[in-house]
Coordinates of C-alpha atoms and ligand atoms in Angstrom, one line a residue:
X1 CA 0.0 0.0 0.0
X2 CA 2.8 2.4 0.9
X3 CA 4.2 1.7 -2.7
X4 CA 1.0 2.7 -4.4
X5 CA 1.5 6.0 -3.1
X6 CA 4.8 6.5 -4.1
X7 CA 5.9 7.9 -7.5
X8 CA 6.9 5.3 -10.3
X9 CA 10.4 6.8 -10.0
X10 CA 10.5 5.1 -6.5
X11 CA 8.0 1.9 -7.2
X12 CA 9.9 0.6 -10.2
X13 CA 13.4 0.4 -8.8
X14 CA 11.7 -1.4 -5.6
X15 CA 10.1 -4.0 -7.7
X16 CA 13.5 -4.6 -9.6
X17 CA 15.2 -4.8 -6.4
X18 CA 12.8 -7.4 -5.0
X19 CA 13.2 -9.5 -8.3
X20 CA 17.0 -9.0 -8.1
X21 CA 16.9 -10.3 -4.6
X22 CA 14.7 -13.1 -5.6
X23 CA 16.8 -13.8 -8.6
X24 CA 20.0 -13.7 -6.5
X25 CA 19.3 -17.3 -5.3
X26 CA 17.2 -20.4 -6.1
X27 CA 16.4 -22.0 -2.7
X28 CA 16.4 -25.9 -3.2
X29 CA 14.6 -27.5 -0.3
X30 CA 15.6 -31.1 0.5
X31 CA 13.1 -33.4 2.4
X32 CA 15.0 -36.4 3.5
X33 CA 13.4 -39.1 5.2
X34 CA 13.8 -39.3 9.1
X35 CA 16.5 -41.7 9.2
X36 CA 20.1 -41.2 9.1
X37 CA 21.2 -43.0 6.1
X38 CA 18.7 -41.6 3.5
X39 CA 19.5 -38.2 5.2
X40 CA 23.2 -38.4 4.6
X41 CA 22.8 -39.3 1.0
X42 CA 20.2 -36.7 0.1
X43 CA 22.5 -34.0 1.9
X44 CA 25.5 -35.4 -0.1
X45 CA 23.4 -34.7 -3.2
X46 CA 22.7 -31.3 -1.9
X47 CA 26.6 -30.6 -1.4
X48 CA 26.9 -31.5 -5.1
X49 CA 24.1 -28.9 -6.2
X50 CA 25.8 -26.5 -4.2
X51 CA 29.3 -27.3 -5.5
X52 CA 27.9 -26.8 -9.2
X53 CA 25.5 -24.0 -8.7
X54 CA 26.4 -22.2 -5.4
X55 CA 28.0 -19.2 -6.9
X56 CA 25.6 -18.6 -9.8
X57 CA 27.0 -18.0 -13.1
X58 CA 25.9 -16.9 -16.7
X59 CA 23.4 -19.8 -16.7
X60 CA 21.4 -18.4 -13.8
X61 CA 20.9 -17.4 -10.2
X62 CA 23.2 -19.0 -7.5
X63 CA 21.5 -22.0 -5.8
X64 CA 21.0 -22.4 -1.7
X65 CA 20.3 -25.7 -0.3
X66 CA 18.2 -26.1 2.8
X67 CA 17.4 -29.4 4.4
X68 CA 14.0 -29.8 6.0
X69 CA 14.9 -31.8 9.0
X70 CA 12.0 -34.1 10.2
X71 CA 12.5 -35.2 14.0
X72 CA 12.9 -39.0 13.9
X73 CA 10.3 -40.9 15.8
X74 CA 12.8 -42.9 18.0
X75 CA 15.5 -41.6 20.4
X76 CA 18.0 -43.9 18.7
X77 CA 17.5 -42.4 15.3
X78 CA 17.1 -38.9 16.6
X79 CA 20.5 -38.9 18.2
X80 CA 21.9 -40.1 14.8
X81 CA 20.3 -37.4 12.7
X82 CA 21.2 -34.8 15.3
X83 CA 24.9 -35.9 15.2
X84 CA 25.1 -35.8 11.5
X85 CA 23.2 -32.5 11.1
X86 CA 25.5 -31.0 13.6
X87 CA 28.7 -32.2 11.7
X88 CA 27.5 -30.7 8.3
X89 CA 26.6 -27.6 10.1
X90 CA 30.0 -27.3 11.7
X91 CA 31.7 -28.0 8.3
X92 CA 30.8 -24.5 6.8
X93 CA 30.0 -26.0 3.6
X94 CA 27.0 -23.9 3.3
X95 CA 24.0 -26.3 3.5
X96 CA 21.3 -24.8 5.7
X97 CA 19.0 -26.6 8.1
X98 CA 15.2 -25.9 8.9
X99 CA 13.6 -28.0 11.8
X100 CA 10.0 -29.0 10.9
X101 CA 7.5 -28.9 13.8
X102 CA 7.1 -32.1 15.7
X103 CA 4.3 -34.5 14.3
X104 CA 2.7 -37.2 16.2
X105 CA 4.1 -40.5 14.7
X106 CA 1.5 -42.9 13.1
X107 CA 0.1 -45.2 15.9
X108 CA 2.0 -48.5 15.0
X109 CA 5.3 -47.3 16.3
X110 CA 8.4 -49.0 14.7
X111 CA 6.4 -52.2 14.2
X112 CA 8.7 -54.9 12.9
X113 CA 8.0 -55.9 9.3
X114 CA 5.9 -52.5 8.6
X115 CA 8.8 -50.2 8.3
X116 CA 8.1 -48.9 4.9
X117 CA 4.4 -48.3 5.8
X118 CA 5.6 -46.3 8.9
X119 CA 8.0 -44.3 7.3
X120 CA 5.7 -43.5 4.4
X121 CA 2.9 -42.4 6.7
X122 CA 5.1 -40.4 8.9
X123 CA 6.4 -38.4 5.9
X124 CA 2.9 -37.7 4.5
X125 CA 1.9 -36.2 8.0
X126 CA 4.8 -33.6 7.3
X127 CA 2.9 -32.2 4.2
X128 CA 1.2 -28.9 5.9
X129 CA 4.5 -28.2 7.4
X130 CA 6.6 -28.7 4.2
X131 CA 4.0 -26.5 2.5
X132 CA 4.4 -23.8 5.1
X133 CA 8.2 -24.1 5.1
X134 CA 8.3 -23.7 1.1
X135 CA 6.3 -20.5 1.6
X136 CA 8.5 -19.2 4.6
X137 CA 11.7 -20.1 2.5
X138 CA 10.7 -19.2 -0.9
X139 CA 11.3 -22.5 -2.5
X140 CA 12.6 -22.7 -6.0
X141 CA 12.4 -26.6 -6.1
X142 CA 11.7 -29.3 -3.5
X143 CA 13.6 -32.6 -3.6
X144 CA 12.0 -35.4 -1.7
X145 CA 13.2 -38.9 -0.6
X146 CA 11.5 -41.6 -2.2
X147 CA 9.5 -42.5 0.9
X148 CA 8.2 -39.1 0.9
X149 CA 6.0 -39.0 -2.3
X150 CA 3.0 -38.5 0.1
X151 CA 3.8 -34.6 0.1
X152 CA 3.6 -34.2 -3.6
X153 CA 0.2 -32.6 -3.7
X154 CA 1.1 -30.1 -1.1
X155 CA 4.0 -29.0 -3.0
X156 CA 2.2 -28.9 -6.3
X157 CA -0.4 -26.9 -4.5
X158 CA 2.2 -24.5 -3.3
X159 CA 3.6 -24.1 -6.9
X160 CA 6.9 -25.7 -6.1
X161 CA 8.5 -28.0 -8.8
X162 CA 9.1 -31.2 -7.0
X163 CA 11.8 -33.9 -7.6
X164 CA 12.1 -37.2 -6.0
X165 CA 15.5 -38.4 -5.0
X166 CA 16.0 -42.3 -5.4
X167 CA 18.7 -43.5 -3.3
X168 CA 18.9 -47.1 -4.8
X169 CA 19.5 -48.6 -8.4
X170 CA 17.7 -47.9 -11.6
X171 CA 16.7 -51.6 -11.4
X172 CA 14.6 -51.0 -8.3
X173 CA 13.1 -47.7 -9.8
X174 CA 11.9 -49.7 -13.0
X175 CA 10.5 -52.4 -11.0
X176 CA 8.6 -49.8 -9.0
X177 CA 7.1 -48.1 -11.8
X178 CA 6.2 -51.6 -13.3
X179 CA 4.7 -52.7 -9.9
X180 CA 0.9 -51.6 -10.6
X181 CA 1.3 -53.7 -13.9
X182 CA 2.9 -56.4 -12.4
X183 CA 0.4 -56.9 -9.4
X184 CA -2.2 -57.6 -12.3
X185 CA 0.2 -59.8 -14.3
X186 CA 1.2 -62.2 -11.4
X187 CA -1.9 -64.2 -10.3
X188 CA -0.5 -65.1 -6.8
X189 CA 1.7 -63.6 -4.1
X190 CA 5.1 -63.0 -5.0
X191 CA 6.3 -65.3 -2.4
X192 CA 4.2 -68.1 -3.9
X193 CA 5.5 -67.4 -7.3
X194 CA 8.1 -69.6 -8.9
X195 CA 8.5 -67.9 -12.2
X196 CA 10.4 -64.8 -13.6
X197 CA 9.4 -61.1 -13.8
X198 CA 10.0 -59.0 -16.6
X199 CA 11.7 -55.6 -15.8
X200 CA 12.6 -53.8 -18.9
X201 CA 16.3 -53.4 -19.2
X202 CA 17.1 -56.5 -16.9
X203 CA 17.4 -60.2 -18.0
X204 CA 14.1 -61.9 -16.4
X205 CA 14.2 -61.5 -12.9
X206 CA 13.6 -64.8 -11.0
X207 CA 10.9 -64.3 -8.0
X208 CA 13.6 -65.2 -5.4
X209 CA 15.5 -62.0 -6.5
X210 CA 12.7 -59.6 -5.8
X211 CA 13.1 -57.3 -3.0
X212 CA 11.6 -58.5 0.4
X213 CA 8.8 -56.0 0.5
X214 CA 7.1 -57.7 -2.4
X215 CA 6.1 -61.0 -0.7
X216 CA 2.7 -60.6 -0.2
X217 CA 0.4 -58.2 -2.1
X218 CA -1.9 -57.5 0.8
X219 CA 0.9 -56.4 3.3
X220 CA 0.8 -52.6 3.9
X221 CA 4.4 -52.5 2.9
X222 CA 3.8 -53.8 -0.5
X223 CA 0.9 -51.3 -0.8
X224 CA 3.0 -48.5 0.0
X225 CA 5.7 -49.3 -2.5
X226 CA 2.9 -49.6 -5.1
X227 CA 1.9 -46.1 -4.0
X228 CA 5.3 -44.5 -4.4
X229 CA 5.7 -46.3 -7.8
X230 CA 2.7 -44.6 -8.9
X231 CA 3.5 -41.2 -7.6
X232 CA 7.0 -41.2 -9.1
X233 CA 5.3 -40.6 -12.4
X234 CA 3.8 -37.3 -10.9
X235 CA 7.2 -35.8 -10.2
X236 CA 9.0 -33.0 -12.1
X237 CA 12.0 -35.2 -12.3
X238 CA 13.7 -38.2 -10.6
X239 CA 17.3 -37.6 -9.4
X240 CA 18.8 -41.1 -9.1
X241 CA 22.0 -42.3 -7.2
X242 CA 23.3 -44.3 -10.1
X243 CA 25.8 -43.9 -13.0
X244 CA 24.2 -43.7 -16.5
X245 CA 27.0 -46.2 -17.8
X246 CA 26.3 -48.7 -15.0
X247 CA 22.8 -49.2 -15.7
X248 CA 22.3 -47.8 -19.3
X249 CA 19.6 -50.3 -20.6
X250 CA 17.5 -49.8 -17.5
X251 CA 17.6 -45.9 -17.7
X252 CA 16.8 -46.1 -21.4
X253 CA 13.9 -48.5 -20.6
X254 CA 12.4 -46.0 -18.0
X255 CA 13.1 -42.9 -20.2
X256 CA 11.5 -44.6 -23.3
X257 CA 8.2 -45.2 -21.4
X258 CA 8.7 -48.9 -21.2
X259 CA 8.0 -49.3 -17.5
X260 CA 4.5 -47.5 -17.7
X261 CA 3.3 -47.8 -21.6
X262 CA 1.2 -44.7 -22.6
X263 CA 2.9 -42.5 -20.1
X264 CA 5.8 -40.1 -20.2
X265 CA 8.3 -40.8 -17.7
X266 CA 9.5 -37.7 -15.7
X267 CA 13.1 -36.6 -16.8
X268 CA 15.9 -38.7 -15.1
X269 CA 19.0 -37.3 -13.6
X270 CA 21.6 -40.1 -12.7
X271 CA 24.2 -38.0 -10.7
X272 CA 25.9 -41.1 -8.8
X273 CA 27.8 -42.1 -7.4
X274 CA 26.7 -39.9 -4.6
X275 CA 28.9 -40.7 -1.9
X276 CA 30.8 -38.9 0.9
X277 CA 34.5 -39.4 -0.4
X278 CA 35.9 -36.3 0.7
X279 CA 39.6 -36.8 1.7
X280 CA 39.5 -37.5 5.6
X281 CA 42.4 -38.1 7.7
X282 CA 43.0 -41.7 8.1
X283 CA 41.2 -43.1 10.9
X284 CA 44.3 -44.9 12.1
X285 CA 42.0 -47.8 13.2
X286 CA 43.9 -51.2 14.1
X287 CA 42.0 -52.8 11.3
X288 CA 43.6 -50.5 8.7
X289 CA 47.1 -50.7 10.2
X290 CA 46.8 -54.4 9.9
X291 CA 45.9 -54.0 6.1
X292 CA 49.1 -52.2 5.5
X293 CA 51.1 -55.4 6.3
X294 CA 49.1 -57.4 3.7
X295 CA 50.2 -57.9 0.0
X296 CA 48.0 -55.9 -2.6
X297 CA 44.6 -57.2 -3.6
X298 CA 45.0 -60.1 -1.3
X299 CA 42.4 -59.6 1.5
X300 CA 38.7 -60.5 1.4
X301 CA 36.5 -57.9 3.2
X302 CA 33.4 -59.0 4.9
X303 CA 30.9 -56.3 6.0
X304 CA 27.1 -56.2 6.1
X305 CA 25.8 -52.6 6.3
X306 CA 24.3 -50.7 9.2
X307 CA 21.7 -53.4 9.9
X308 CA 23.3 -56.6 9.2
X309 CA 24.6 -59.2 12.2
X310 CA 24.9 -62.8 12.4
X311 CA 24.0 -65.4 15.1
X312 CA 26.5 -68.3 16.1
X313 CA 25.0 -70.7 13.4
X314 CA 25.6 -68.4 10.4
X315 CA 28.8 -67.1 12.0
X316 CA 30.2 -70.7 12.4
X317 CA 29.6 -71.3 8.5
X318 CA 31.5 -68.3 7.7
X319 CA 34.4 -69.1 9.8
X320 CA 34.6 -72.5 8.4
X321 CA 34.4 -71.1 4.8
X322 CA 36.9 -68.6 5.4
X323 CA 39.3 -71.0 7.1
X324 CA 39.0 -73.5 4.1
X325 CA 39.4 -70.9 1.4
X326 CA 42.9 -70.2 2.5
X327 CA 42.7 -66.5 1.6
X328 CA 43.2 -63.6 3.8
X329 CA 40.3 -61.7 5.2
X330 CA 39.1 -59.0 7.4
X331 CA 35.7 -59.6 8.8
X332 CA 33.6 -57.1 10.2
X333 CA 31.3 -59.2 12.4
X334 CA 28.3 -57.9 14.3
X335 CA 26.0 -59.4 17.0
X336 CA 22.1 -59.3 17.4
X337 CA 20.6 -55.7 18.2
X338 CA 19.6 -55.1 21.9
X339 CA 15.6 -55.3 22.6
X340 CA 13.8 -52.5 21.1
X341 CA 16.7 -51.2 18.8
X342 CA 17.5 -52.1 15.1
X343 CA 21.3 -51.4 15.0
X344 CA 23.8 -54.4 15.6
X345 CA 25.7 -54.7 18.7
X346 CA 29.4 -55.3 18.9
X347 CA 30.3 -59.1 18.4
X348 CA 31.1 -61.3 21.4
X349 CA 33.6 -63.3 19.7
X350 CA 33.6 -66.2 22.5
X351 CA 29.8 -66.7 21.6
X352 CA 29.8 -66.4 17.9
X353 CA 33.0 -68.2 16.8
X354 CA 34.1 -71.7 17.0
X355 CA 37.0 -72.1 19.4
X356 CA 39.5 -73.1 16.8
X357 CA 38.9 -70.4 14.4
X358 CA 41.3 -67.6 15.7
X359 CA 44.2 -69.7 16.4
X360 CA 43.9 -71.4 13.0
X361 CA 43.7 -68.2 11.0
X362 CA 46.2 -66.3 12.9
X363 CA 48.4 -64.2 10.9
X364 CA 46.0 -64.2 7.7
X365 CA 42.8 -63.1 9.2
X366 CA 41.4 -60.4 11.3
X367 CA 37.9 -60.2 12.9
X368 CA 36.5 -56.7 13.6
X369 CA 33.8 -56.9 16.1
X370 CA 32.6 -53.4 15.7
X371 CA 31.6 -50.7 13.3
X372 CA 34.3 -50.6 10.6
X373 CA 35.6 -47.5 8.6
X374 CA 34.5 -49.1 5.2
X375 CA 35.1 -46.5 2.9
X376 CA 38.7 -46.4 4.0
X377 CA 39.1 -50.2 4.0
X378 CA 37.7 -50.3 0.5
X379 CA 40.1 -47.8 -0.5
X380 CA 43.1 -49.8 0.8
X381 CA 45.3 -51.4 -1.9
X382 CA 45.3 -54.8 0.2
X383 CA 41.5 -55.4 -0.3
X384 CA 40.9 -57.8 -3.4
X385 CA 37.1 -58.5 -2.8
X386 CA 34.2 -57.7 -0.9
X387 CA 31.5 -59.8 0.8
X388 CA 28.6 -57.6 0.8
X389 CA 24.9 -57.4 2.0
X390 CA 24.5 -55.5 -1.3
X391 CA 23.3 -52.1 0.3
X392 CA 23.5 -49.6 -2.6
X393 CA 25.9 -47.2 -0.8
X394 CA 28.4 -50.2 -0.1
X395 CA 28.0 -51.3 -3.6
X396 CA 28.8 -48.0 -5.2
X397 CA 31.6 -47.5 -2.6
X398 CA 33.1 -50.8 -3.8
X399 CA 32.9 -50.2 -7.7
X400 CA 34.4 -46.5 -6.9
X401 CA 37.5 -48.5 -5.8
X402 CA 37.3 -51.1 -8.4
X403 CA 36.7 -53.8 -5.7
X404 CA 34.7 -57.0 -7.1
X405 CA 31.8 -58.4 -5.1
X406 CA 30.6 -61.4 -3.5
X407 CA 26.8 -60.6 -2.8
X408 CA 25.0 -61.9 0.3
X409 CA 21.8 -59.9 0.4
X410 CA 19.9 -59.8 3.6
X411 CA 17.0 -57.3 3.7
X412 CA 15.4 -54.4 1.8
X413 CA 16.1 -54.4 -2.2
X414 CA 19.4 -56.2 -1.7
X415 CA 18.3 -59.4 -3.6
X416 CA 17.5 -57.6 -6.8
X417 CA 20.9 -55.5 -6.2
X418 CA 22.7 -59.0 -6.0
X419 CA 21.1 -60.3 -9.1
X420 CA 21.8 -57.2 -11.0
X421 CA 25.6 -57.1 -9.8
X422 CA 26.0 -60.9 -10.9
X423 CA 23.8 -61.1 -14.1
X424 CA 23.6 -57.7 -15.6
X425 CA 27.0 -55.8 -14.5
X426 CA 29.2 -58.8 -14.2
X427 CA 31.0 -57.3 -11.2
X428 CA 30.2 -60.1 -8.8
X429 CA 30.3 -63.7 -8.4
X430 CA 27.0 -65.6 -7.5
X431 CA 26.7 -66.9 -4.0
X432 CA 24.3 -69.5 -3.0
X433 CA 22.0 -67.8 -0.1
X434 CA 19.1 -69.5 1.1
X435 CA 16.8 -66.7 1.6
X436 CA 13.4 -68.7 1.5
X437 CA 13.7 -71.7 4.0
X438 CA 16.7 -70.4 6.3
X439 CA 16.6 -66.5 6.5
X440 CA 19.7 -65.8 4.3
X441 CA 21.8 -68.6 5.4
X442 CA 24.9 -69.4 3.5
X443 CA 26.9 -72.9 4.0
X444 CA 30.5 -73.0 4.6
X445 CA 31.3 -75.0 1.4
X446 CA 29.4 -72.4 -0.6
X447 CA 31.2 -69.4 0.8
X448 CA 34.4 -71.3 0.3
X449 CA 33.5 -72.1 -3.5
X450 CA 32.4 -68.4 -4.2
X451 CA 35.6 -66.9 -2.6
X452 CA 37.9 -69.2 -4.5
X453 CA 36.2 -68.6 -7.6
X454 CA 36.8 -64.7 -7.2
X455 CA 40.3 -64.8 -5.5
X456 CA 42.2 -67.9 -6.9
X457 CA 44.7 -66.7 -9.4
X458 CA 43.7 -69.5 -11.7
X459 CA 40.2 -68.8 -11.7
X460 CA 39.0 -67.6 -15.3
X461 CA 35.6 -66.4 -14.0
X462 CA 37.5 -64.4 -11.0
X463 CA 39.8 -62.9 -13.7
X464 CA 36.8 -61.6 -15.9
X465 CA 34.8 -60.3 -12.6
X466 CA 37.9 -58.4 -11.5
X467 CA 38.5 -56.8 -14.9
X468 CA 34.9 -55.8 -14.9
X469 CA 35.0 -54.1 -11.5
X470 CA 38.1 -52.3 -12.6
X471 CA 36.1 -51.2 -15.6
X472 CA 33.4 -49.8 -13.5
X473 CA 36.0 -48.0 -11.2
X474 CA 36.9 -45.9 -14.4
X475 CA 33.2 -45.6 -15.3
X476 CA 32.4 -44.1 -11.9
X477 CA 35.4 -41.7 -11.8
X478 CA 34.7 -40.4 -15.4
X479 CA 31.2 -39.8 -14.7
X480 CA 31.8 -37.1 -11.9
X481 CA 34.6 -35.7 -13.8
X482 CA 33.9 -32.0 -14.7
X483 CA 33.1 -31.3 -18.3
X484 CA 32.5 -34.6 -19.9
X485 CA 31.2 -37.0 -17.2
X486 CA 27.6 -38.1 -17.5
X487 CA 26.7 -37.6 -13.9
X488 CA 28.3 -34.1 -14.0
X489 CA 26.3 -33.3 -17.2
X490 CA 23.1 -34.6 -15.2
X491 CA 23.7 -32.3 -12.5
X492 CA 24.0 -29.5 -15.0
X493 CA 20.8 -30.3 -16.7
X494 CA 19.2 -30.6 -13.2
X495 CA 20.3 -27.1 -12.2
X496 CA 19.1 -25.8 -15.6
X497 CA 15.7 -27.0 -14.9
X498 CA 15.5 -25.7 -11.4
X499 CA 16.8 -22.4 -12.5
X500 CA 14.5 -22.3 -15.5
X501 CA 11.5 -23.1 -13.4
X502 CA 12.8 -20.5 -10.9
X503 CA 13.2 -17.7 -13.4
X504 CA 9.7 -18.4 -14.5
X505 CA 8.2 -18.1 -10.9
X506 CA 10.0 -14.8 -10.3
X507 CA 9.1 -13.2 -13.6
Ligands
LIG601 C1 15.4 -49.5 -1.3 O1 14.5 -50.4 -0.7 C2 14.4 -50.3 0.8 C3 15.2 -49.2 1.5 C4 15.1 -49.0 2.8 C5 15.9 -48.2 3.8 O2 15.4 -47.0 4.2 C6 16.0 -46.2 4.9 C7 15.2 -45.2 5.6 C8 16.0 -44.2 6.4 O3 15.5 -43.3 6.8 C9 17.4 -44.4 6.5 C10 18.0 -45.4 5.9 O4 19.3 -45.5 6.2 C11 17.4 -46.5 5.1 C12 18.0 -47.4 4.5 C13 17.3 -48.2 3.5 O5 17.8 -49.4 3.1 C14 19.0 -49.0 2.6 O6 19.1 -48.1 1.7 C15 20.1 -48.0 0.8 C16 19.9 -47.0 -0.2 O7 19.7 -45.7 0.3 C17 20.5 -49.4 0.1 O8 19.6 -49.6 -0.9 C18 20.4 -50.8 1.0 O9 20.0 -51.7 0.5 C19 19.2 -50.4 2.1 O10 19.4 -51.5 2.9 C20 14.5 -49.9 3.6 C21 13.6 -51.0 2.9 O11 12.7 -51.8 3.4 C22 12.8 -51.7 5.0 C23 13.7 -50.9 1.5 O12 13.0 -51.9 0.8
UDP602 O1 30.6 -51.2 9.8 C1 30.3 -50.6 8.8 C2 29.0 -50.9 8.1 C3 28.6 -49.8 7.3 N1 29.3 -48.7 6.9 C4 28.8 -47.8 6.0 O2 27.4 -47.7 6.3 C5 26.8 -47.5 5.0 C6 25.7 -48.6 4.7 O3 25.0 -48.2 3.7 P1 24.2 -49.3 2.7 O4 23.5 -48.6 1.7 O5 25.3 -50.0 2.0 O6 23.3 -50.4 3.5 P2 22.3 -50.0 4.9 O7 23.2 -50.0 6.1 O8 21.7 -48.7 4.5 O9 21.5 -51.3 4.6 C7 27.8 -47.4 3.8 O10 28.2 -46.0 3.6 C8 29.1 -48.1 4.6 O11 30.2 -47.6 4.2 C9 30.3 -48.6 7.6 O12 31.0 -47.5 7.5 N2 30.9 -49.5 8.6

């Protein structure tokens, strides 16, 4: 109102000033899921947006990045999130944080087996606060975790272009986009199904390699994956933590509309590998110093993610398999979580290992009973291969260092990752894991066979897989190289789209 009474000599410069201020920076809001793994991955992606667009250039305004922090529902998770947010705030990288008001969690708590439902409903409840934050902070774009597609409508109502950040593979994305059709095509529950499933861009996928959440169609978790799969099509783009050259056929199948015939898929931005790979001072952990004394590419590393743990029956099979393989090893072994928590405890070696094991493998093996500095270990020249649960972050970390894999999937989408690593990418040897009757059990003889097939000098299969992993190391590094890399280019395209939308908004 004050402006109306002013002369045009004053009004025009004021409007221009407001526009100029708005144009000065395009604020990208990130909405991670309320758990630390996905939060870390999305923050890492945010750091890349800042590094590429933070100062602005001839192509458009500078980009700022603000993370909308959802209060985790458990104190265990809240402590992890607080610690990580604190570290990033202290790092001075310029990522901003905005804490969303507390929301009453859905009633079911962290009920075992309904994790996806709980997370999805909790994120959906954030919608009004996300809309308020978008207005308050002046959002140019919103990037949401793939469990948070429940806020898409609120973002749309607020007029904010919204992108999904997909923390896993293009294979899982293709499968989730296909899920509504697959549900119709396969007449029984997937856990009853013996056939193969068609995922465009992959060889036929055996039912036993489908993700754990797909078991029963009536389960709330399945329903939520179905929901998210549908909602991905409504996003303004899908940012995915993969590398174009790692999954070319899958990305082409999604982009060509082969996963959802008759509809155009949102633009895809494969910007991976999104990993926190900054040079950190060496942890000086004893396990890393132990590696210093081992010959190059001689050590098998075993580690099973933030939630993998073994009971004595499984640990004894591993021990026997490792002993018989004759190869050197570094085994990160964890025990069962304490009641009411999800994270493994430090292993009690007396309880988990056969009494002969440490003595018989002395000098060629080390058991590490706690959290391992995995990235530092995989970067070490002594590491020759990696037995992994196939979490996608662990997989990318391994490929980044050219380390070939032995896949031992445990939970989430890991069976699908294992299938892709062996059958499509050729960077892993197969391992027979009994997921149906014995909860991801591997027999000693089978582990010994797989390890030998990858690590024995005379193994032709091993040579090919090792070569392929070395190729993928180059692929990953080239992808993020400034200028010509595919992930670098995808990030530039993404910034272009965000800035383009922002300029339209502020015109
Ligand atoms: C991909 O399918 C599933 C992923 C998860 C899942 O969810 C999750 C949520 C968080 O708030 C924090 C996490 O750390 C986290 C991790 C997680 O699984 C891991 O995600 C990785 C990629 O980000 C990777 O793909 C690993 O394989 C996963 O173990 C959970 C889930 O079912 C419970 C899924 O089906
Ligand atoms: O002892 C461990 C176990 C895991 N990790 C790290 O935890 C992450 C695990 O992520 P992933 O996606 O592989 O699996 P998740 O734990 O989410 O199932 C990766 O960055 C690993 O490097 C680690 O550093 N030490």
